[in-house]
PDB file of C-alpha atoms in Angstrom:
ATOM      1  CA  UNK U   1      40.139 114.930  91.422  1.00 81.00           C
ATOM      2  CA  UNK U   2      42.382 114.898  88.387  1.00 88.00           C
ATOM      3  CA  UNK U   3      42.976 115.980  84.822  1.00 92.00           C
ATOM      4  CA  UNK U   4      44.924 114.219  82.086  1.00 95.00           C
ATOM      5  CA  UNK U   5      46.587 116.602  79.642  1.00 95.00           C
ATOM      6  CA  UNK U   6      47.663 114.989  76.389  1.00 96.00           C
ATOM      7  CA  UNK U   7      49.967 116.108  73.586  1.00 96.00           C
ATOM      8  CA  UNK U   8      52.313 118.125  75.796  1.00 96.00           C
ATOM      9  CA  UNK U   9      56.039 118.431  75.094  1.00 97.00           C
ATOM     10  CA  UNK U  10      58.314 116.114  77.050  1.00 96.00           C
ATOM     11  CA  UNK U  11      60.525 117.603  79.719  1.00 96.00           C
ATOM     12  CA  UNK U  12      60.339 119.179  83.158  1.00 96.00           C
ATOM     13  CA  UNK U  13      57.118 120.481  84.689  1.00 97.00           C
ATOM     14  CA  UNK U  14      56.060 121.951  87.990  1.00 96.00           C
ATOM     15  CA  UNK U  15      52.521 121.813  89.320  1.00 96.00           C
ATOM     16  CA  UNK U  16      51.468 124.437  91.851  1.00 96.00           C
ATOM     17  CA  UNK U  17      48.122 123.967  93.530  1.00 94.00           C
ATOM     18  CA  UNK U  18      46.128 125.333  96.431  1.00 93.00           C
ATOM     19  CA  UNK U  19      44.782 122.328  98.314  1.00 91.00           C
ATOM     20  CA  UNK U  20      43.187 121.229 101.579  1.00 89.00           C
ATOM     21  CA  UNK U  21      41.711 118.048 103.056  1.00 87.00           C
ATOM     22  CA  UNK U  22      39.888 117.075 106.218  1.00 83.00           C
ATOM     23  CA  UNK U  23      42.299 114.158 106.587  1.00 76.00           C
ATOM     24  CA  UNK U  24      45.961 115.202 106.851  1.00 70.00           C
ATOM     25  CA  UNK U  25      47.634 111.825 106.367  1.00 76.00           C
ATOM     26  CA  UNK U  26      46.432 110.531 103.008  1.00 78.00           C
ATOM     27  CA  UNK U  27      45.883 113.458 100.599  1.00 88.00           C
ATOM     28  CA  UNK U  28      48.506 114.272  97.957  1.00 90.00           C
ATOM     29  CA  UNK U  29      48.960 116.853  95.228  1.00 93.00           C
ATOM     30  CA  UNK U  30      50.420 114.912  92.325  1.00 93.00           C
ATOM     31  CA  UNK U  31      51.760 115.087  88.801  1.00 95.00           C
ATOM     32  CA  UNK U  32      52.180 111.699  87.129  1.00 93.00           C
ATOM     33  CA  UNK U  33      54.142 109.568  89.645  1.00 89.00           C
ATOM     34  CA  UNK U  34      55.425 112.493  91.734  1.00 91.00           C
ATOM     35  CA  UNK U  35      53.511 113.799  94.736  1.00 91.00           C
ATOM     36  CA  UNK U  36      53.626 115.895  97.894  1.00 90.00           C
ATOM     37  CA  UNK U  37      51.585 115.362 101.049  1.00 87.00           C
ATOM     38  CA  UNK U  38      48.835 117.816 102.024  1.00 88.00           C
ATOM     39  CA  UNK U  39      49.315 117.853 105.825  1.00 85.00           C
ATOM     40  CA  UNK U  40      46.695 120.461 106.749  1.00 83.00           C
ATOM     41  CA  UNK U  41      42.971 121.062 106.541  1.00 84.00           C
ATOM     42  CA  UNK U  42      43.668 124.773 106.033  1.00 87.00           C
ATOM     43  CA  UNK U  43      44.118 125.909 102.400  1.00 88.00           C
ATOM     44  CA  UNK U  44      47.777 126.176 101.414  1.00 91.00           C
ATOM     45  CA  UNK U  45      49.867 126.157  98.243  1.00 94.00           C
ATOM     46  CA  UNK U  46      51.850 123.043  97.307  1.00 93.00           C
ATOM     47  CA  UNK U  47      54.350 122.445  94.526  1.00 94.00           C
ATOM     48  CA  UNK U  48      55.460 119.209  92.912  1.00 94.00           C
ATOM     49  CA  UNK U  49      58.012 118.648  90.135  1.00 95.00           C
ATOM     50  CA  UNK U  50      57.727 115.952  87.493  1.00 94.00           C
ATOM     51  CA  UNK U  51      59.368 114.592  84.342  1.00 94.00           C
ATOM     52  CA  UNK U  52      57.169 113.960  81.299  1.00 95.00           C
ATOM     53  CA  UNK U  53      58.538 111.453  78.790  1.00 92.00           C
ATOM     54  CA  UNK U  54      55.384 110.177  77.054  1.00 92.00           C
ATOM     55  CA  UNK U  55      53.704 113.385  75.850  1.00 94.00           C
ATOM     56  CA  UNK U  56      51.062 113.475  78.609  1.00 96.00           C
ATOM     57  CA  UNK U  57      50.751 114.458  82.234  1.00 96.00           C
ATOM     58  CA  UNK U  58      48.120 113.634  84.829  1.00 96.00           C
ATOM     59  CA  UNK U  59      47.693 116.197  87.591  1.00 95.00           C
ATOM     60  CA  UNK U  60      45.375 116.388  90.558  1.00 92.00           C
ATOM     61  CA  UNK U  61      44.637 115.792  94.209  1.00 91.00           C
ATOM     62  CA  UNK U  62      44.343 112.188  95.346  1.00 87.00           C
ATOM     63  CA  UNK U  63      44.074 110.078  98.481  1.00 83.00           C
ATOM     64  CA  UNK U  64      46.259 107.061  99.149  1.00 78.00           C
ATOM     65  CA  UNK U  65      43.602 105.667 101.519  1.00 75.00           C
ATOM     66  CA  UNK U  66      39.861 106.031 101.962  1.00 72.00           C
ATOM     67  CA  UNK U  67      39.948 108.609 104.749  1.00 71.00           C
ATOM     68  CA  UNK U  68      37.960 111.743 105.486  1.00 70.00           C
ATOM     69  CA  UNK U  69      34.977 113.157 103.655  1.00 76.00           C
ATOM     70  CA  UNK U  70      36.199 116.141 101.674  1.00 81.00           C
ATOM     71  CA  UNK U  71      39.136 117.819  99.970  1.00 84.00           C
ATOM     72  CA  UNK U  72      39.465 120.776  97.644  1.00 88.00           C
ATOM     73  CA  UNK U  73      41.730 122.513  95.136  1.00 87.00           C
ATOM     74  CA  UNK U  74      42.157 126.046  93.811  1.00 88.00           C
ATOM     75  CA  UNK U  75      44.565 128.207  91.783  1.00 91.00           C
ATOM     76  CA  UNK U  76      46.216 125.459  89.739  1.00 94.00           C
ATOM     77  CA  UNK U  77      49.335 126.469  87.796  1.00 96.00           C
ATOM     78  CA  UNK U  78      51.238 124.087  85.507  1.00 96.00           C
ATOM     79  CA  UNK U  79      54.622 125.337  84.245  1.00 97.00           C
ATOM     80  CA  UNK U  80      56.897 123.867  81.581  1.00 97.00           C
ATOM     81  CA  UNK U  81      60.669 124.340  81.975  1.00 97.00           C
ATOM     82  CA  UNK U  82      61.957 122.746  78.817  1.00 96.00           C
ATOM     83  CA  UNK U  83      63.678 119.524  77.832  1.00 95.00           C
ATOM     84  CA  UNK U  84      67.322 120.587  77.899  1.00 94.00           C
ATOM     85  CA  UNK U  85      70.164 119.334  80.062  1.00 93.00           C
ATOM     86  CA  UNK U  86      69.971 122.528  82.137  1.00 93.00           C
ATOM     87  CA  UNK U  87      66.243 121.921  82.687  1.00 94.00           C
ATOM     88  CA  UNK U  88      66.955 118.502  84.155  1.00 93.00           C
ATOM     89  CA  UNK U  89      69.711 119.881  86.389  1.00 92.00           C
ATOM     90  CA  UNK U  90      67.273 122.528  87.612  1.00 92.00           C
ATOM     91  CA  UNK U  91      64.773 119.735  88.296  1.00 92.00           C
ATOM     92  CA  UNK U  92      67.293 117.917  90.506  1.00 90.00           C
ATOM     93  CA  UNK U  93      68.050 121.145  92.365  1.00 89.00           C
ATOM     94  CA  UNK U  94      64.360 121.696  93.099  1.00 90.00           C
ATOM     95  CA  UNK U  95      63.524 118.198  94.355  1.00 87.00           C
ATOM     96  CA  UNK U  96      66.418 118.061  96.818  1.00 88.00           C
ATOM     97  CA  UNK U  97      67.443 119.940  99.943  1.00 89.00           C
ATOM     98  CA  UNK U  98      70.543 122.146  99.490  1.00 90.00           C
ATOM     99  CA  UNK U  99      73.588 120.659 101.210  1.00 93.00           C
ATOM    100  CA  UNK U 100      74.098 123.982 102.988  1.00 93.00           C
ATOM    101  CA  UNK U 101      70.925 123.370 104.982  1.00 92.00           C
ATOM    102  CA  UNK U 102      72.597 120.396 106.664  1.00 93.00           C
ATOM    103  CA  UNK U 103      75.823 122.294 107.338  1.00 93.00           C
ATOM    104  CA  UNK U 104      74.235 125.150 109.273  1.00 92.00           C
ATOM    105  CA  UNK U 105      75.170 125.726 112.890  1.00 92.00           C
ATOM    106  CA  UNK U 106      72.849 123.774 115.152  1.00 93.00           C
ATOM    107  CA  UNK U 107      72.045 121.122 112.547  1.00 95.00           C
ATOM    108  CA  UNK U 108      73.430 117.670 113.292  1.00 97.00           C
ATOM    109  CA  UNK U 109      73.831 114.855 110.780  1.00 97.00           C
ATOM    110  CA  UNK U 110      76.078 111.829 110.416  1.00 97.00           C
ATOM    111  CA  UNK U 111      78.955 112.768 108.116  1.00 95.00           C
ATOM    112  CA  UNK U 112      78.839 109.439 106.276  1.00 96.00           C
ATOM    113  CA  UNK U 113      75.210 110.015 105.292  1.00 96.00           C
ATOM    114  CA  UNK U 114      75.877 113.615 104.286  1.00 96.00           C
ATOM    115  CA  UNK U 115      78.898 112.593 102.187  1.00 96.00           C
ATOM    116  CA  UNK U 116      76.763 110.026 100.340  1.00 95.00           C
ATOM    117  CA  UNK U 117      74.220 112.745  99.601  1.00 95.00           C
ATOM    118  CA  UNK U 118      76.906 115.110  98.337  1.00 95.00           C
ATOM    119  CA  UNK U 119      78.330 112.377  96.091  1.00 95.00           C
ATOM    120  CA  UNK U 120      74.911 111.607  94.587  1.00 93.00           C
ATOM    121  CA  UNK U 121      74.300 115.283  93.833  1.00 92.00           C
ATOM    122  CA  UNK U 122      77.784 115.762  92.392  1.00 92.00           C
ATOM    123  CA  UNK U 123      77.286 112.844  90.016  1.00 91.00           C
ATOM    124  CA  UNK U 124      74.094 114.407  88.680  1.00 89.00           C
ATOM    125  CA  UNK U 125      75.674 117.843  88.349  1.00 87.00           C
ATOM    126  CA  UNK U 126      78.510 116.265  86.378  1.00 90.00           C
ATOM    127  CA  UNK U 127      76.151 114.523  83.960  1.00 90.00           C
ATOM    128  CA  UNK U 128      76.409 115.475  80.302  1.00 92.00           C
ATOM    129  CA  UNK U 129      73.041 114.138  79.117  1.00 92.00           C
ATOM    130  CA  UNK U 130      69.445 114.112  80.339  1.00 90.00           C
ATOM    131  CA  UNK U 131      69.551 110.334  80.387  1.00 91.00           C
ATOM    132  CA  UNK U 132      72.503 110.346  82.774  1.00 92.00           C
ATOM    133  CA  UNK U 133      70.649 112.683  85.140  1.00 90.00           C
ATOM    134  CA  UNK U 134      67.575 110.451  85.155  1.00 89.00           C
ATOM    135  CA  UNK U 135      69.801 107.460  85.879  1.00 91.00           C
ATOM    136  CA  UNK U 136      71.145 109.361  88.895  1.00 90.00           C
ATOM    137  CA  UNK U 137      67.682 110.279  90.173  1.00 88.00           C
ATOM    138  CA  UNK U 138      66.881 107.101  92.205  1.00 89.00           C
ATOM    139  CA  UNK U 139      70.189 107.338  94.095  1.00 92.00           C
ATOM    140  CA  UNK U 140      69.548 111.038  94.765  1.00 91.00           C
ATOM    141  CA  UNK U 141      66.034 110.328  96.078  1.00 88.00           C
ATOM    142  CA  UNK U 142      67.391 107.655  98.416  1.00 93.00           C
ATOM    143  CA  UNK U 143      70.322 109.754  99.627  1.00 94.00           C
ATOM    144  CA  UNK U 144      68.043 112.758 100.132  1.00 91.00           C
ATOM    145  CA  UNK U 145      65.608 110.691 102.200  1.00 91.00           C
ATOM    146  CA  UNK U 146      68.460 109.193 104.235  1.00 95.00           C
ATOM    147  CA  UNK U 147      70.101 112.494 105.125  1.00 95.00           C
ATOM    148  CA  UNK U 148      66.744 114.086 105.984  1.00 93.00           C
ATOM    149  CA  UNK U 149      65.799 111.164 108.226  1.00 95.00           C
ATOM    150  CA  UNK U 150      69.173 111.288 109.953  1.00 96.00           C
ATOM    151  CA  UNK U 151      68.979 115.039 110.537  1.00 96.00           C
ATOM    152  CA  UNK U 152      65.440 114.690 111.911  1.00 95.00           C
ATOM    153  CA  UNK U 153      66.524 111.889 114.246  1.00 97.00           C
ATOM    154  CA  UNK U 154      69.411 113.997 115.545  1.00 97.00           C
ATOM    155  CA  UNK U 155      67.048 116.954 116.016  1.00 97.00           C
ATOM    156  CA  UNK U 156      64.774 114.765 118.147  1.00 97.00           C
ATOM    157  CA  UNK U 157      67.802 113.671 120.184  1.00 98.00           C
ATOM    158  CA  UNK U 158      68.917 117.278 120.710  1.00 97.00           C
ATOM    159  CA  UNK U 159      65.416 118.187 121.892  1.00 97.00           C
ATOM    160  CA  UNK U 160      65.438 115.278 124.357  1.00 97.00           C
ATOM    161  CA  UNK U 161      68.876 116.307 125.684  1.00 97.00           C
ATOM    162  CA  UNK U 162      67.821 119.928 126.121  1.00 97.00           C
ATOM    163  CA  UNK U 163      64.579 118.941 127.816  1.00 96.00           C
ATOM    164  CA  UNK U 164      66.361 116.599 130.228  1.00 96.00           C
ATOM    165  CA  UNK U 165      69.034 119.189 130.966  1.00 96.00           C
ATOM    166  CA  UNK U 166      66.341 121.767 131.759  1.00 95.00           C
ATOM    167  CA  UNK U 167      64.366 119.350 133.915  1.00 93.00           C
ATOM    168  CA  UNK U 168      67.278 118.269 136.097  1.00 93.00           C
ATOM    169  CA  UNK U 169      68.510 121.831 136.340  1.00 92.00           C
ATOM    170  CA  UNK U 170      65.139 122.741 137.845  1.00 91.00           C
ATOM    171  CA  UNK U 171      65.002 119.706 140.169  1.00 89.00           C
ATOM    172  CA  UNK U 172      68.046 119.897 142.383  1.00 86.00           C
ATOM    173  CA  UNK U 173      66.049 117.952 144.996  1.00 88.00           C
ATOM    174  CA  UNK U 174      66.638 114.738 143.058  1.00 90.00           C
ATOM    175  CA  UNK U 175      69.628 112.750 144.240  1.00 91.00           C
ATOM    176  CA  UNK U 176      71.214 109.333 144.066  1.00 93.00           C
ATOM    177  CA  UNK U 177      73.240 107.119 141.769  1.00 95.00           C
ATOM    178  CA  UNK U 178      70.795 107.248 138.847  1.00 95.00           C
ATOM    179  CA  UNK U 179      70.706 111.050 138.996  1.00 94.00           C
ATOM    180  CA  UNK U 180      74.503 111.101 138.891  1.00 95.00           C
ATOM    181  CA  UNK U 181      74.457 108.796 135.859  1.00 96.00           C
ATOM    182  CA  UNK U 182      71.994 111.117 134.147  1.00 96.00           C
ATOM    183  CA  UNK U 183      73.955 114.258 134.995  1.00 94.00           C
ATOM    184  CA  UNK U 184      77.220 112.751 133.802  1.00 96.00           C
ATOM    185  CA  UNK U 185      75.639 111.704 130.520  1.00 97.00           C
ATOM    186  CA  UNK U 186      74.270 115.180 129.820  1.00 96.00           C
ATOM    187  CA  UNK U 187      77.539 117.003 130.540  1.00 95.00           C
ATOM    188  CA  UNK U 188      80.224 114.544 129.436  1.00 95.00           C
ATOM    189  CA  UNK U 189      82.484 114.909 126.408  1.00 95.00           C
ATOM    190  CA  UNK U 190      83.941 111.440 127.009  1.00 96.00           C
ATOM    191  CA  UNK U 191      83.718 108.734 124.370  1.00 96.00           C
ATOM    192  CA  UNK U 192      82.129 105.283 124.581  1.00 96.00           C
ATOM    193  CA  UNK U 193      82.600 103.043 127.609  1.00 95.00           C
ATOM    194  CA  UNK U 194      80.770 100.132 129.246  1.00 94.00           C
ATOM    195  CA  UNK U 195      78.154 102.356 130.893  1.00 94.00           C
ATOM    196  CA  UNK U 196      77.609 104.672 127.949  1.00 96.00           C
ATOM    197  CA  UNK U 197      78.155 102.656 124.732  1.00 96.00           C
ATOM    198  CA  UNK U 198      78.065 105.761 122.531  1.00 97.00           C
ATOM    199  CA  UNK U 199      79.643 108.206 124.957  1.00 97.00           C
ATOM    200  CA  UNK U 200      78.184 111.262 126.651  1.00 97.00           C
ATOM    201  CA  UNK U 201      75.713 113.610 124.987  1.00 97.00           C
ATOM    202  CA  UNK U 202      78.317 116.273 124.199  1.00 97.00           C
ATOM    203  CA  UNK U 203      80.604 113.676 122.622  1.00 97.00           C
ATOM    204  CA  UNK U 204      77.744 112.321 120.521  1.00 98.00           C
ATOM    205  CA  UNK U 205      76.809 115.761 119.193  1.00 97.00           C
ATOM    206  CA  UNK U 206      80.402 116.836 118.640  1.00 96.00           C
ATOM    207  CA  UNK U 207      81.163 113.798 116.481  1.00 96.00           C
ATOM    208  CA  UNK U 208      77.826 112.753 114.898  1.00 96.00           C
ATOM    209  CA  UNK U 209      78.958 109.177 114.300  1.00 97.00           C
ATOM    210  CA  UNK U 210      75.585 107.487 114.773  1.00 97.00           C
ATOM    211  CA  UNK U 211      73.311 106.237 112.020  1.00 97.00           C
ATOM    212  CA  UNK U 212      69.619 107.097 112.029  1.00 97.00           C
ATOM    213  CA  UNK U 213      68.721 103.832 113.748  1.00 97.00           C
ATOM    214  CA  UNK U 214      71.495 104.311 116.300  1.00 98.00           C
ATOM    215  CA  UNK U 215      70.568 107.891 117.211  1.00 97.00           C
ATOM    216  CA  UNK U 216      66.908 106.864 117.576  1.00 97.00           C
ATOM    217  CA  UNK U 217      68.026 104.097 119.943  1.00 98.00           C
ATOM    218  CA  UNK U 218      70.260 106.589 121.762  1.00 98.00           C
ATOM    219  CA  UNK U 219      67.275 108.866 122.316  1.00 98.00           C
ATOM    220  CA  UNK U 220      65.464 105.950 123.928  1.00 97.00           C
ATOM    221  CA  UNK U 221      68.579 105.238 126.027  1.00 98.00           C
ATOM    222  CA  UNK U 222      68.476 108.853 127.229  1.00 97.00           C
ATOM    223  CA  UNK U 223      64.787 108.552 128.103  1.00 97.00           C
ATOM    224  CA  UNK U 224      65.515 105.400 130.119  1.00 97.00           C
ATOM    225  CA  UNK U 225      68.270 107.196 132.042  1.00 96.00           C
ATOM    226  CA  UNK U 226      65.883 110.056 132.693  1.00 95.00           C
ATOM    227  CA  UNK U 227      63.065 107.812 133.900  1.00 93.00           C
ATOM    228  CA  UNK U 228      65.381 105.911 136.228  1.00 94.00           C
ATOM    229  CA  UNK U 229      66.788 109.142 137.640  1.00 94.00           C
ATOM    230  CA  UNK U 230      63.333 110.530 138.378  1.00 92.00           C
ATOM    231  CA  UNK U 231      61.879 107.302 139.750  1.00 90.00           C
ATOM    232  CA  UNK U 232      64.856 106.491 141.956  1.00 91.00           C
ATOM    233  CA  UNK U 233      65.985 110.007 142.841  1.00 87.00           C
ATOM    234  CA  UNK U 234      62.972 111.199 144.765  1.00 72.00           C
ATOM    235  CA  UNK U 235      63.150 112.014 148.437  1.00 64.00           C
ATOM    236  CA  UNK U 236      60.700 113.600 150.846  1.00 58.00           C
ATOM    237  CA  UNK U 237      58.766 116.554 149.360  1.00 63.00           C
ATOM    238  CA  UNK U 238      60.096 115.904 145.842  1.00 65.00           C
ATOM    239  CA  UNK U 239      57.946 117.251 143.016  1.00 68.00           C
ATOM    240  CA  UNK U 240      57.024 114.113 141.063  1.00 65.00           C
ATOM    241  CA  UNK U 241      54.444 115.624 138.722  1.00 70.00           C
ATOM    242  CA  UNK U 242      56.514 114.379 135.754  1.00 61.00           C
ATOM    243  CA  UNK U 243      55.439 110.835 136.632  1.00 62.00           C
ATOM    244  CA  UNK U 244      51.862 111.669 135.585  1.00 66.00           C
ATOM    245  CA  UNK U 245      51.522 110.540 131.972  1.00 66.00           C
ATOM    246  CA  UNK U 246      48.526 111.766 129.984  1.00 69.00           C
ATOM    247  CA  UNK U 247      46.651 108.949 128.256  1.00 68.00           C
ATOM    248  CA  UNK U 248      46.922 108.767 124.468  1.00 62.00           C
TER     249      UNK U 248
END
C-alpha cells in the first residue's frame, strides 16, 4: 500500500498515518527509506521523518515479511518543513531521543555510551551546512540505537533485581549458602571480586560501568544466583511454587 509523489521540493518531510495490521512484527509506516514499526493490531497514529533529495517521495504501509492477512491505513498527513539548515537540525531533533530522557532519576545507562550519543548530537548541532548534518546522521543513528539498547538492558536488570528482592523478602523460609550469596548480591555496594565479577547490585547501579552485552550477561548471572538460592534453599514446608515454569 503505497503512493509515489513526484515533483516535490527537496528537504525535510514528516508522514503521519493511522495504521493497523494483524501481524505486529513486520508492518511499517514508511517514507522513502525511513520507517517505523506498527506494533499493534489496534488503529493508532504513527509518524516518520524523511529527507527528500531527488524531488520525489514514496509513502505507505509495507511489510518486511509475508505475514498476516490484512493491514489498513487512514488519515494520512504529509508535511513539508523546508530545505534550510534549521529544517535539518529540526529533523535531527525529531528522530532522536532527548538526552534529558536518559538523565532522569531512575534511568540507568552506561556513561560511555551516553557521552558518545551527546558527542554525536553536538557535532550535528554545530554543523553549518545541510550537507554536514547529513554526514553526521549515520553516527547519530548508531549512537541513538546504542544508548537506547543500553538503557533498555539496564531497565531489564533493574526489574530483575527488584523482582528478586521482593521474592526473597517474602520467602524468609529459604536458607543456606546460596541464599546468603543471593542476599549479599542484592544488598551490597561492594565492587568486583572473585565471587561477583561486577560487584553487588547496588554498586552496579550506582556506577553504570557495564556495556549492553555485559549488563545482559549480568542479568543472567542474577537469574542463576536466584535459581540456585531457590533450588538449594528449600527446607520442610517451603513454598516452591516458583519452580513451576509455564510452557512457552
